[in-house]
Coordinates of C-alpha atoms in Angstrom, one line a residue:
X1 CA -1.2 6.6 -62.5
X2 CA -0.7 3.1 -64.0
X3 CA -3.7 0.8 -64.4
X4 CA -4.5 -1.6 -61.6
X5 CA -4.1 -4.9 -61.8
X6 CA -6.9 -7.4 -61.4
X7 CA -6.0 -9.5 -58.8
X8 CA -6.0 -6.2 -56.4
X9 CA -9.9 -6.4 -57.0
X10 CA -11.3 -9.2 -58.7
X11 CA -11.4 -12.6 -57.5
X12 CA -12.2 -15.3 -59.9
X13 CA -14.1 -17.6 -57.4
X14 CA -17.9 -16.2 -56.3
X15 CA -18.9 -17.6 -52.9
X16 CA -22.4 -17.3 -51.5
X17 CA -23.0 -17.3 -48.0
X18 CA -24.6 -20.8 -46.7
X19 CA -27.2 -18.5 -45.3
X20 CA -28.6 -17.3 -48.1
X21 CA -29.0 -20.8 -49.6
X22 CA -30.7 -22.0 -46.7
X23 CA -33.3 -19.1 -46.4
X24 CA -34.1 -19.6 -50.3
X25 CA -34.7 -23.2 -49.7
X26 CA -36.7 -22.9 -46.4
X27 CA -39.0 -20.7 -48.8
X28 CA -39.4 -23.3 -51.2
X29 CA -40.2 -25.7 -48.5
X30 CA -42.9 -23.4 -47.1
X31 CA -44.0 -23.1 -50.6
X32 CA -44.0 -26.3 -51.3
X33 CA -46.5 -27.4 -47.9
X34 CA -48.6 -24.5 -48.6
X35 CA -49.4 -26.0 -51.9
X36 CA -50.2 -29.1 -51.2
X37 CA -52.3 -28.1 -48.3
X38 CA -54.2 -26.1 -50.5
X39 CA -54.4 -28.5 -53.7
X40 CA -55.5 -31.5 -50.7
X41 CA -57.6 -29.9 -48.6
X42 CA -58.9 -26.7 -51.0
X43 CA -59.6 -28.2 -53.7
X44 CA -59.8 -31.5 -53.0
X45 CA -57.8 -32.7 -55.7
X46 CA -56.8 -36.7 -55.6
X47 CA -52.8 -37.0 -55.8
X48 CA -49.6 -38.9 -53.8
X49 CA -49.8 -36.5 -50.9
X50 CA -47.7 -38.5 -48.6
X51 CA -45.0 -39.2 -51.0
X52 CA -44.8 -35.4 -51.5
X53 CA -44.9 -35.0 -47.9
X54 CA -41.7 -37.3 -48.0
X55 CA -40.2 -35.8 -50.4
X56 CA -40.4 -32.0 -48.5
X57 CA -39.6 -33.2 -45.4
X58 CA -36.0 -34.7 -47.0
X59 CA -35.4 -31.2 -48.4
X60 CA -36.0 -29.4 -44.7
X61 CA -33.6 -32.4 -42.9
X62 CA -31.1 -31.3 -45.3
X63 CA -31.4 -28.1 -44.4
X64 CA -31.4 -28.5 -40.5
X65 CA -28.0 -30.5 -41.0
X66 CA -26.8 -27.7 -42.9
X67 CA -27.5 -25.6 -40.2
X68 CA -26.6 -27.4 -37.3
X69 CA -23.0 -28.9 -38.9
X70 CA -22.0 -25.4 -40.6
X71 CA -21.9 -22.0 -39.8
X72 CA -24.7 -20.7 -41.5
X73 CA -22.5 -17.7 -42.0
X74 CA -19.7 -19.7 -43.9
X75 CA -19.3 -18.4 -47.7
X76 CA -19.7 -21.8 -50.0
X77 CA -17.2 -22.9 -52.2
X78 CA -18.7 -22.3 -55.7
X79 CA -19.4 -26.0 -56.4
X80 CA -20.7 -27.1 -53.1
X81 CA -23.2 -24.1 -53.4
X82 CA -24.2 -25.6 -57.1
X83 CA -24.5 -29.1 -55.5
X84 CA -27.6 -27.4 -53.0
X85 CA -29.1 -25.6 -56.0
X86 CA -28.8 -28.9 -57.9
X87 CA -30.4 -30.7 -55.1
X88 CA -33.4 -28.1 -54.6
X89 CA -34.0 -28.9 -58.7
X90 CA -34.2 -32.5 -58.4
X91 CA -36.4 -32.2 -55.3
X92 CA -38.6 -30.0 -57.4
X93 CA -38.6 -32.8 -60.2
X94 CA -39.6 -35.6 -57.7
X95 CA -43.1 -33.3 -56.6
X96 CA -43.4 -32.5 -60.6
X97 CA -43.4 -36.1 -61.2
X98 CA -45.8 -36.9 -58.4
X99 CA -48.0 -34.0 -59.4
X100 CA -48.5 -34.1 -63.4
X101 CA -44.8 -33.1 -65.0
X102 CA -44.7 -30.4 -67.2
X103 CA -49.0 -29.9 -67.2
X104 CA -48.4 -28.9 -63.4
X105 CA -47.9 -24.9 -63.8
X106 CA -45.4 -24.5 -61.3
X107 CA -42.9 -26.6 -63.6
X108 CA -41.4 -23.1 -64.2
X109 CA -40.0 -23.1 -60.9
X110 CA -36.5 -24.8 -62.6
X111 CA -36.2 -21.5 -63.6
X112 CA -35.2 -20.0 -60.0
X113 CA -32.3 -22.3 -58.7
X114 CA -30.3 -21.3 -62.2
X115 CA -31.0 -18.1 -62.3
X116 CA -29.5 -18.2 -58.4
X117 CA -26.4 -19.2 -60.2
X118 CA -26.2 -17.0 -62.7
X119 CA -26.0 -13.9 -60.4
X120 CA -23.7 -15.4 -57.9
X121 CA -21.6 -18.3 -59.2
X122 CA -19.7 -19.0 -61.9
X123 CA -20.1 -19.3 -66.0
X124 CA -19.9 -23.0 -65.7
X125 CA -21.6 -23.8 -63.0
X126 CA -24.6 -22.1 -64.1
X127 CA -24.5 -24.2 -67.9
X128 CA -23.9 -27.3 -65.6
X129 CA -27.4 -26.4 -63.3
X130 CA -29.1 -25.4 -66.9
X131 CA -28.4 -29.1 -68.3
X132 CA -29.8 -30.6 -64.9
X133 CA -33.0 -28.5 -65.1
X134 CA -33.3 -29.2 -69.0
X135 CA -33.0 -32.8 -68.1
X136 CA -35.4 -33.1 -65.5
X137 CA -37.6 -31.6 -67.7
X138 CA -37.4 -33.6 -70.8
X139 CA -37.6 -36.5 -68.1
X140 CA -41.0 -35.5 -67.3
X141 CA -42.3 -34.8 -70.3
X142 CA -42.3 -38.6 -71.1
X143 CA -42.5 -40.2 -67.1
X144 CA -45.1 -38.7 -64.4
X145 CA -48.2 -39.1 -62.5
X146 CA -52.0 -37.4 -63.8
X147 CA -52.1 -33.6 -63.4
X148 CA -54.3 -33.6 -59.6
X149 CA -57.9 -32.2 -61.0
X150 CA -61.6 -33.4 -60.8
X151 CA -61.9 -36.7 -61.8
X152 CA -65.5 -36.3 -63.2
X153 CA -63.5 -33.7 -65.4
X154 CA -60.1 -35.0 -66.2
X155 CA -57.7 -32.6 -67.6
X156 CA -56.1 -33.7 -71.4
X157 CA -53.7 -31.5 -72.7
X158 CA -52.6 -32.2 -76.3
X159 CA -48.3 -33.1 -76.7
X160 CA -47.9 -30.4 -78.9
X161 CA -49.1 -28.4 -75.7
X162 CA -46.6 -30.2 -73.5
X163 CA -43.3 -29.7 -76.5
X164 CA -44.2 -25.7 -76.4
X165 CA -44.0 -25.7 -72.2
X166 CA -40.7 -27.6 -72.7
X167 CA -39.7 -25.4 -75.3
X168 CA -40.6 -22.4 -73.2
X169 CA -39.1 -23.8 -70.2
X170 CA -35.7 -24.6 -71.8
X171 CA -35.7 -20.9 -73.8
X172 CA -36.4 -19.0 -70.4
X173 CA -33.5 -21.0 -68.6
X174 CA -31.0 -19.9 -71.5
X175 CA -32.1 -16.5 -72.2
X176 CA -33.1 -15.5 -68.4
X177 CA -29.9 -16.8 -67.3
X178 CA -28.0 -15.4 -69.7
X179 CA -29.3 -11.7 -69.1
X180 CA -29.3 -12.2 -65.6
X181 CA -25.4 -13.2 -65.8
X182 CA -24.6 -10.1 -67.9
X183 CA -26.7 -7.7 -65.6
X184 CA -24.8 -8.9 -62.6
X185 CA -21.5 -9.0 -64.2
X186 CA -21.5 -5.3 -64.9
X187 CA -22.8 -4.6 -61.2
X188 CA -19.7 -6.4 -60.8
X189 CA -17.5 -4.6 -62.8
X190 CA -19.3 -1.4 -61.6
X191 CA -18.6 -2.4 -58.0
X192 CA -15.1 -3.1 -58.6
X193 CA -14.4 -0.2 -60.6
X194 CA -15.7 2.3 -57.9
X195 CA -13.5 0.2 -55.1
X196 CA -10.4 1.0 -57.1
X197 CA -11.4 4.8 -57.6
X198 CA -11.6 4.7 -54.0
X199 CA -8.6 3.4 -53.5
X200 CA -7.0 6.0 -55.5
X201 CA -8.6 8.9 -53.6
X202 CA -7.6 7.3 -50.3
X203 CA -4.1 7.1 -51.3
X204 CA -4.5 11.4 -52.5
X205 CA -6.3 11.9 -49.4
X206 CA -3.0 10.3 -47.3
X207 CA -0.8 12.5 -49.4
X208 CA -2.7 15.5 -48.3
X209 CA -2.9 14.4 -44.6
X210 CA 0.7 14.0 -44.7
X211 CA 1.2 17.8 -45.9
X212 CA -0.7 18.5 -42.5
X213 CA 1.5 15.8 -40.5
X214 CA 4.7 17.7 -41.7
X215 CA 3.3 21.1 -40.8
X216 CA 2.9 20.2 -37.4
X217 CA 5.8 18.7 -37.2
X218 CA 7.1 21.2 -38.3
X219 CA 5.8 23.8 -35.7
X220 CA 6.4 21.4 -32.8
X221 CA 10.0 20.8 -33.3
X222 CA 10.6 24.8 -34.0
X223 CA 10.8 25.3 -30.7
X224 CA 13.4 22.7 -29.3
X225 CA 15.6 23.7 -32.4
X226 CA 15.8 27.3 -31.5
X227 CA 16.9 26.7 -28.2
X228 CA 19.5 24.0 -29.3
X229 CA 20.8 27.0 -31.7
X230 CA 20.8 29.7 -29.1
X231 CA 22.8 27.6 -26.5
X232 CA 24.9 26.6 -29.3
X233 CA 25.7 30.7 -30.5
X234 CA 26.2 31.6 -26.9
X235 CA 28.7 28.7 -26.5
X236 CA 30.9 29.1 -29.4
X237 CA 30.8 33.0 -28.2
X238 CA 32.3 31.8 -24.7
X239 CA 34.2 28.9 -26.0
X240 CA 37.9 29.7 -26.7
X241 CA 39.2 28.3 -30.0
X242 CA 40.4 24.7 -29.4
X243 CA 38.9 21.3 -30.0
X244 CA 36.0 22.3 -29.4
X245 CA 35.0 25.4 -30.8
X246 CA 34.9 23.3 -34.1
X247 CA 32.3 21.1 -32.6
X248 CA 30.5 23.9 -31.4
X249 CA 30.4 26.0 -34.5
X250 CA 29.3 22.7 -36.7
X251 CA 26.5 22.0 -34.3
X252 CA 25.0 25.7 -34.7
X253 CA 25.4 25.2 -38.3
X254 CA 23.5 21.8 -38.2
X255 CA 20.4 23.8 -35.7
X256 CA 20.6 26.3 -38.5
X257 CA 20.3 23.9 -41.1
X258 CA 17.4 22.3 -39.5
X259 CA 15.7 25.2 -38.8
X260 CA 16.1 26.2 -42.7
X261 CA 14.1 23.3 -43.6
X262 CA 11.5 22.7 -41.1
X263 CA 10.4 26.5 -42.1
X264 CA 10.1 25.3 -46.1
X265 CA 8.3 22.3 -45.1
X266 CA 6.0 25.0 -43.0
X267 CA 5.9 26.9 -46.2
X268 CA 5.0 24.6 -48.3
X269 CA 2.3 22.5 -46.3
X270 CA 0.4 25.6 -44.7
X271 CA -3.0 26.3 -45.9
X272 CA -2.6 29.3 -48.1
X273 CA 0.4 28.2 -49.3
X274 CA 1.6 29.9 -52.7
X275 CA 0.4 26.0 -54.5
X276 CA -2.9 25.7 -53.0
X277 CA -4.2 27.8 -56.0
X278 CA -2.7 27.8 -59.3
X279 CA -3.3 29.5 -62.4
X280 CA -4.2 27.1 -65.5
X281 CA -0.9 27.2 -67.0
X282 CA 1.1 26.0 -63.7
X283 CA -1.4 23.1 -63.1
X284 CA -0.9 21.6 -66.7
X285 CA 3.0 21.9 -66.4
X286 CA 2.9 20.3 -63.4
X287 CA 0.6 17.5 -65.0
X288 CA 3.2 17.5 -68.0
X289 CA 6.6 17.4 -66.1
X290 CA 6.5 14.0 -64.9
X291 CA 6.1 12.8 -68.5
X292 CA 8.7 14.8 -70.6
X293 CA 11.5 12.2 -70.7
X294 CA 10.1 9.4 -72.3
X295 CA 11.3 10.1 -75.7
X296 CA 7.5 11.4 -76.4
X297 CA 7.9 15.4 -77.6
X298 CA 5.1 17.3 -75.4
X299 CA 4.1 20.6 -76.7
X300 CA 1.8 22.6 -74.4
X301 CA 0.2 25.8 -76.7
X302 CA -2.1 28.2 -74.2
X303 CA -4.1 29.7 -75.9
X304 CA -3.5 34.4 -75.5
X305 CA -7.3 35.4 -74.8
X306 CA -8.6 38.8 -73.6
X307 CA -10.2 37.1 -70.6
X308 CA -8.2 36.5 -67.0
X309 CA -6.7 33.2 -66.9
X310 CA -8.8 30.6 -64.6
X311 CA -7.1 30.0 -61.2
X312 CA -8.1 27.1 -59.5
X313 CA -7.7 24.7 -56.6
X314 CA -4.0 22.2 -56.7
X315 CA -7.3 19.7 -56.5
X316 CA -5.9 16.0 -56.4
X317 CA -8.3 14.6 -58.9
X318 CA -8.0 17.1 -61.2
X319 CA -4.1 16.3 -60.9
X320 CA -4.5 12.6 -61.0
X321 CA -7.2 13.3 -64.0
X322 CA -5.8 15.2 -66.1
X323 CA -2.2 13.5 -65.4
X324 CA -3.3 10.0 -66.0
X325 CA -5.1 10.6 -69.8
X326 CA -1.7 12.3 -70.4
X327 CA 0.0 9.7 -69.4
X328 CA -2.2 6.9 -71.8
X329 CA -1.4 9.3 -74.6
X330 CA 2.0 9.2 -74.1
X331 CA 1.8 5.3 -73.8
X332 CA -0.3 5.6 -77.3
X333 CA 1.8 8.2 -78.9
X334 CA 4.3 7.5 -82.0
X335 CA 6.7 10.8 -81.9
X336 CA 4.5 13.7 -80.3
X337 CA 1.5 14.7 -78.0
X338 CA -0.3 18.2 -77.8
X339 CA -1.7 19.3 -74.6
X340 CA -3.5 23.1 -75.4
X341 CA -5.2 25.1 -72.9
X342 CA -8.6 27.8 -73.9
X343 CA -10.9 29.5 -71.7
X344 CA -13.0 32.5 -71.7
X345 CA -15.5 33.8 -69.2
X346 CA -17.5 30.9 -69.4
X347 CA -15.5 27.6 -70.1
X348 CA -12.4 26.1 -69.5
X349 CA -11.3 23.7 -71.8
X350 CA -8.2 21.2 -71.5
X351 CA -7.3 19.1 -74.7
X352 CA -4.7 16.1 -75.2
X353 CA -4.2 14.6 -78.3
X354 CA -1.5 12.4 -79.6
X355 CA -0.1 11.0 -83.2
X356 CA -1.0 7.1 -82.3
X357 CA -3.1 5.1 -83.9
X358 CA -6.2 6.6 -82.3
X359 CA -9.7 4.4 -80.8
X360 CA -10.8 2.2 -82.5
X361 CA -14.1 2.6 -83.4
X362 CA -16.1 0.2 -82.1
X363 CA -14.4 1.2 -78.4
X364 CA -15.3 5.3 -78.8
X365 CA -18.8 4.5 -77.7
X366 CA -17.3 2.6 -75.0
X367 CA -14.1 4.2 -73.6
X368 CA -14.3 5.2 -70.4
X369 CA -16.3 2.3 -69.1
X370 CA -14.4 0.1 -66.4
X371 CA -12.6 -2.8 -67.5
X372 CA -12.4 -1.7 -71.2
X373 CA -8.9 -2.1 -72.3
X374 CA -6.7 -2.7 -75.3
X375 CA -3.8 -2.0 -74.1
X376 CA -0.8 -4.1 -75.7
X377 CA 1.7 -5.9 -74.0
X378 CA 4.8 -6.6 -75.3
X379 CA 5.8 -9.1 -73.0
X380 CA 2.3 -11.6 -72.7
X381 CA 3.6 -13.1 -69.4
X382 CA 3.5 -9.6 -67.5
X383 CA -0.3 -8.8 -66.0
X384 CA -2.5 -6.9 -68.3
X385 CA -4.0 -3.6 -66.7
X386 CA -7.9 -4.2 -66.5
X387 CA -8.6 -0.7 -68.3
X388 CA -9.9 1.4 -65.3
X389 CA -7.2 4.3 -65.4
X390 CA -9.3 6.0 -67.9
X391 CA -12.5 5.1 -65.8
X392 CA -11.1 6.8 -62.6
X393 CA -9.5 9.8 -64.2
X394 CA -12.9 9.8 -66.1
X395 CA -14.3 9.7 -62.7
X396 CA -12.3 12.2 -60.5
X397 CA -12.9 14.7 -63.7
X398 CA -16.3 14.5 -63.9
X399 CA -16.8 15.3 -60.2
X400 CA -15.1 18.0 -60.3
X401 CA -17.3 19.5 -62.9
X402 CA -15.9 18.6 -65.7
X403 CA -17.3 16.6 -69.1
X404 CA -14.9 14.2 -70.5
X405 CA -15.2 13.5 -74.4
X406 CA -13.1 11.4 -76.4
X407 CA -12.6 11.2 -80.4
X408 CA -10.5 10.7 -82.9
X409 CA -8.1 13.4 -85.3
X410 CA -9.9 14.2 -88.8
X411 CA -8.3 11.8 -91.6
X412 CA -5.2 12.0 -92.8
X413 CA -4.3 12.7 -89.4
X414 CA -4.0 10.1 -86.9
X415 CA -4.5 9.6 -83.2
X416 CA -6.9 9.9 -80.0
X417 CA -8.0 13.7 -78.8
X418 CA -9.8 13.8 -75.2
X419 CA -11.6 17.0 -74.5
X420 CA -12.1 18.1 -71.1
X421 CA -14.7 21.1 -70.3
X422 CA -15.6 22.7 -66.8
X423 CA -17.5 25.5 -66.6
X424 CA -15.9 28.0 -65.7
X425 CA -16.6 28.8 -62.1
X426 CA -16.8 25.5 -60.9
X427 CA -13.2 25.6 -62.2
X428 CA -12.8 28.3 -59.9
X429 CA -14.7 26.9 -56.9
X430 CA -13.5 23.1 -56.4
X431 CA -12.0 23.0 -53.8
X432 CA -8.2 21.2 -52.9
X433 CA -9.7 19.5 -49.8
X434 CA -12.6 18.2 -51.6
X435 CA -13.6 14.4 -50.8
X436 CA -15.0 12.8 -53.8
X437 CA -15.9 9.9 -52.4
X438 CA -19.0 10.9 -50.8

């Protein structure tokens, strides 16, 4: 119930598939043709067309080297993917310069190759690509070729015009970058988050498939063990007392023996089993048992109503739930934690609160988000947990039903409370063998 540790999910490098590099920049050539077809022969607009040309046919020979040499499959090292996006924004600065710089409106086409990097590669890599496309476009601002248009007409923008595109350009590559870094980067965490819930659930789902594994073990070897103690009672009946009647008698002890504990393991991993449903009180000492000696006082108060007390499935998330909050708390706790217990024909409620230092505030809006953790470490060379044990427990809860609220004790008292709340009969209802993954 410990957190997991990051390198089990997250891997500091971000590779992009070759691939999807090269479709992007096959696009861009198509674009690229399609515009100057249309600007030349549309139009009729006067400009360097086979310079252009040139230019566009370098950028698809890259790419059918790229595709020949390497497995368009391949994932790219961060920087050699950030070496193609750099190239596809200088290729787009040579047709800008050819074409009118910054008066041409498809000048906001630097945008695209760092906003590429900003979902899929990394923090620096993405201010490296933002300089280049800044660059190129203070370059052009200055150094360029007339804007193609009628030449009976020519087309005179002011410089004050051509600072605010710059302007615009260079805000839109910081700002659109930036949000499109922090929107991916909490898919990410999202993404990673979930893969570790499932992970725990897989490992509660093997538990429970074991249980099954042991009763049919169980059933299958109760045969060849009551023969083997038969035989063995019929020969220390015949055998006369010697050497071997000793033998005899220890190896119908030994059948007997194994026969005593294939049936518990029977007992206890059969469907109906007295543990498949427990009562509310049973479920939370089970939770609590685990944690009692770790010089943390637990004091469990249920509370005496005039309403039956909830039974409900031995459900694994609920367990793991339930168990791992109690265990922060006791991480958290100076001298004592409370665990109390209410219900009533409507709700059953679970809290857990401890004499720590409580959340701080500025995290209660945010606890029980993945990767949300101030956990201390006494010892700063040992792994930090990345803060996702309260996100799966948080998780496993609320799919069971439940709603998950966390606050703080009412000055002068000190310390974190967590609330849990199921209604009641989906308390009732959830069922052991329920897979939360789907």
């Amino acid at each position: 119930m410990t957190d997991v540790a990051a390198s089990e999910f997250r891997d500091p490098s971000r590779y992009v598939r070759l691939d999807t590099i090269l479709r992007l920049r096959w696009l861009a050539v198509l674009g690229q043709l399609a515009a100057v077809f249309i600007v030349s022969q549309g139009l009729n607009f006067d400009f360097a067309i086979v310079p252009c040309l040139v230019i566009i046919g370098l950028s698809a020979l890259i790419n059918l080297v790229a595709q020949t040499i390497f497995n368009p499959m391949q994932r790219l090292e961060p920087v050699y993917a950030a070496a193609l996006l750099a190239i596809n924004i200088v290729e787009l600065a040579g047709l800008l310069f050819l074409t009118g710089g910054l008066q041409n409106p498809f000048s906001f086409l630097f945008l695209a190759p760092v906003l590429i990097s900003a979902t899929a590669l990394p923090v620096r890599m993405t201010i490296a690509l933002g300089f280049v496309a800044v660059a190129c476009a203070s370059n052009l601002v200055f150094y360029h070729y007339p804007l193609p248009w009628d030449a009976d007409d020519p087309l005179v923008l002011p410089p004050i015009y051509l600072f605010g595109v710059w302007l615009s350009i260079t805000l839109a590559i910081g700002v659109t970058s930036l949000y499109a870094f922090q929107v991916t980067e909490e898919a990410r965490k999202l993404s990673d988050a979930l893969a570790a819930t499932e992970l725990v659930l897989a490992r509660e789902q093997h538990l429970t498939q074991l249980d099954g594994l042991a009763a049919a073990a169980a059933h299958e070897l109760g045969t060849p063990l009551s023969t083997i103690f038969l035989i063995a009672r019929e020969l220390e009946k015949t055998v006369p007392d010697g050497p071997f009647s000793a033998d005899v008698r220890t190896l119908r002890e030994q059948a007997t023996r194994c026969r005593d504990i294939l049936a518990k393991i029977a007992q206890l991993s059969s469907s109906g089993a007295p543990f498949d449903r427990m009562e509310l009180s049973l479920l939370i000492e089970e939770v609590v048992a685990p944690h009692r000696d770790f010089g943390v006082d637990i004091k469990v108060r249920i509370a005496v109503t005039q309403t039956a007390e909830p039974v409900g499935a031995r459900n694994p998330g609920i367990l793991y739930g339930v168990g791992n909050i109690l265990e922060n708390a006791v991480d958290f706790a100076h001298t004592q934690v409370e665990v109390s217990a209410w219900w009533n024909s409507e709700t059953v409620e679970i809290v857990i609160s401890d004499d720590g230092p409580g959340i701080a505030p500025d995290m209660l809006k945010r606890i029980g988000e993945p990767y949300v953790s101030r956990r201390p470490a006494a010892d700063e060379s040992v792994r930090r947990g990345l803060g996702l044990g309260i996100f799966i427990a948080r998780t496993l809860l609320e799919r069971t039903g439940a709603r998950v609220s966390f606050s703080n004790r009412t000055f002068p008292d000190h310390g974190a409370v967590v609330q849990i709340v199921w209604p009641r009969n989906r308390f009732e209802t959830v069922e052991s063998d329920e897979n939360p993954t789907s």
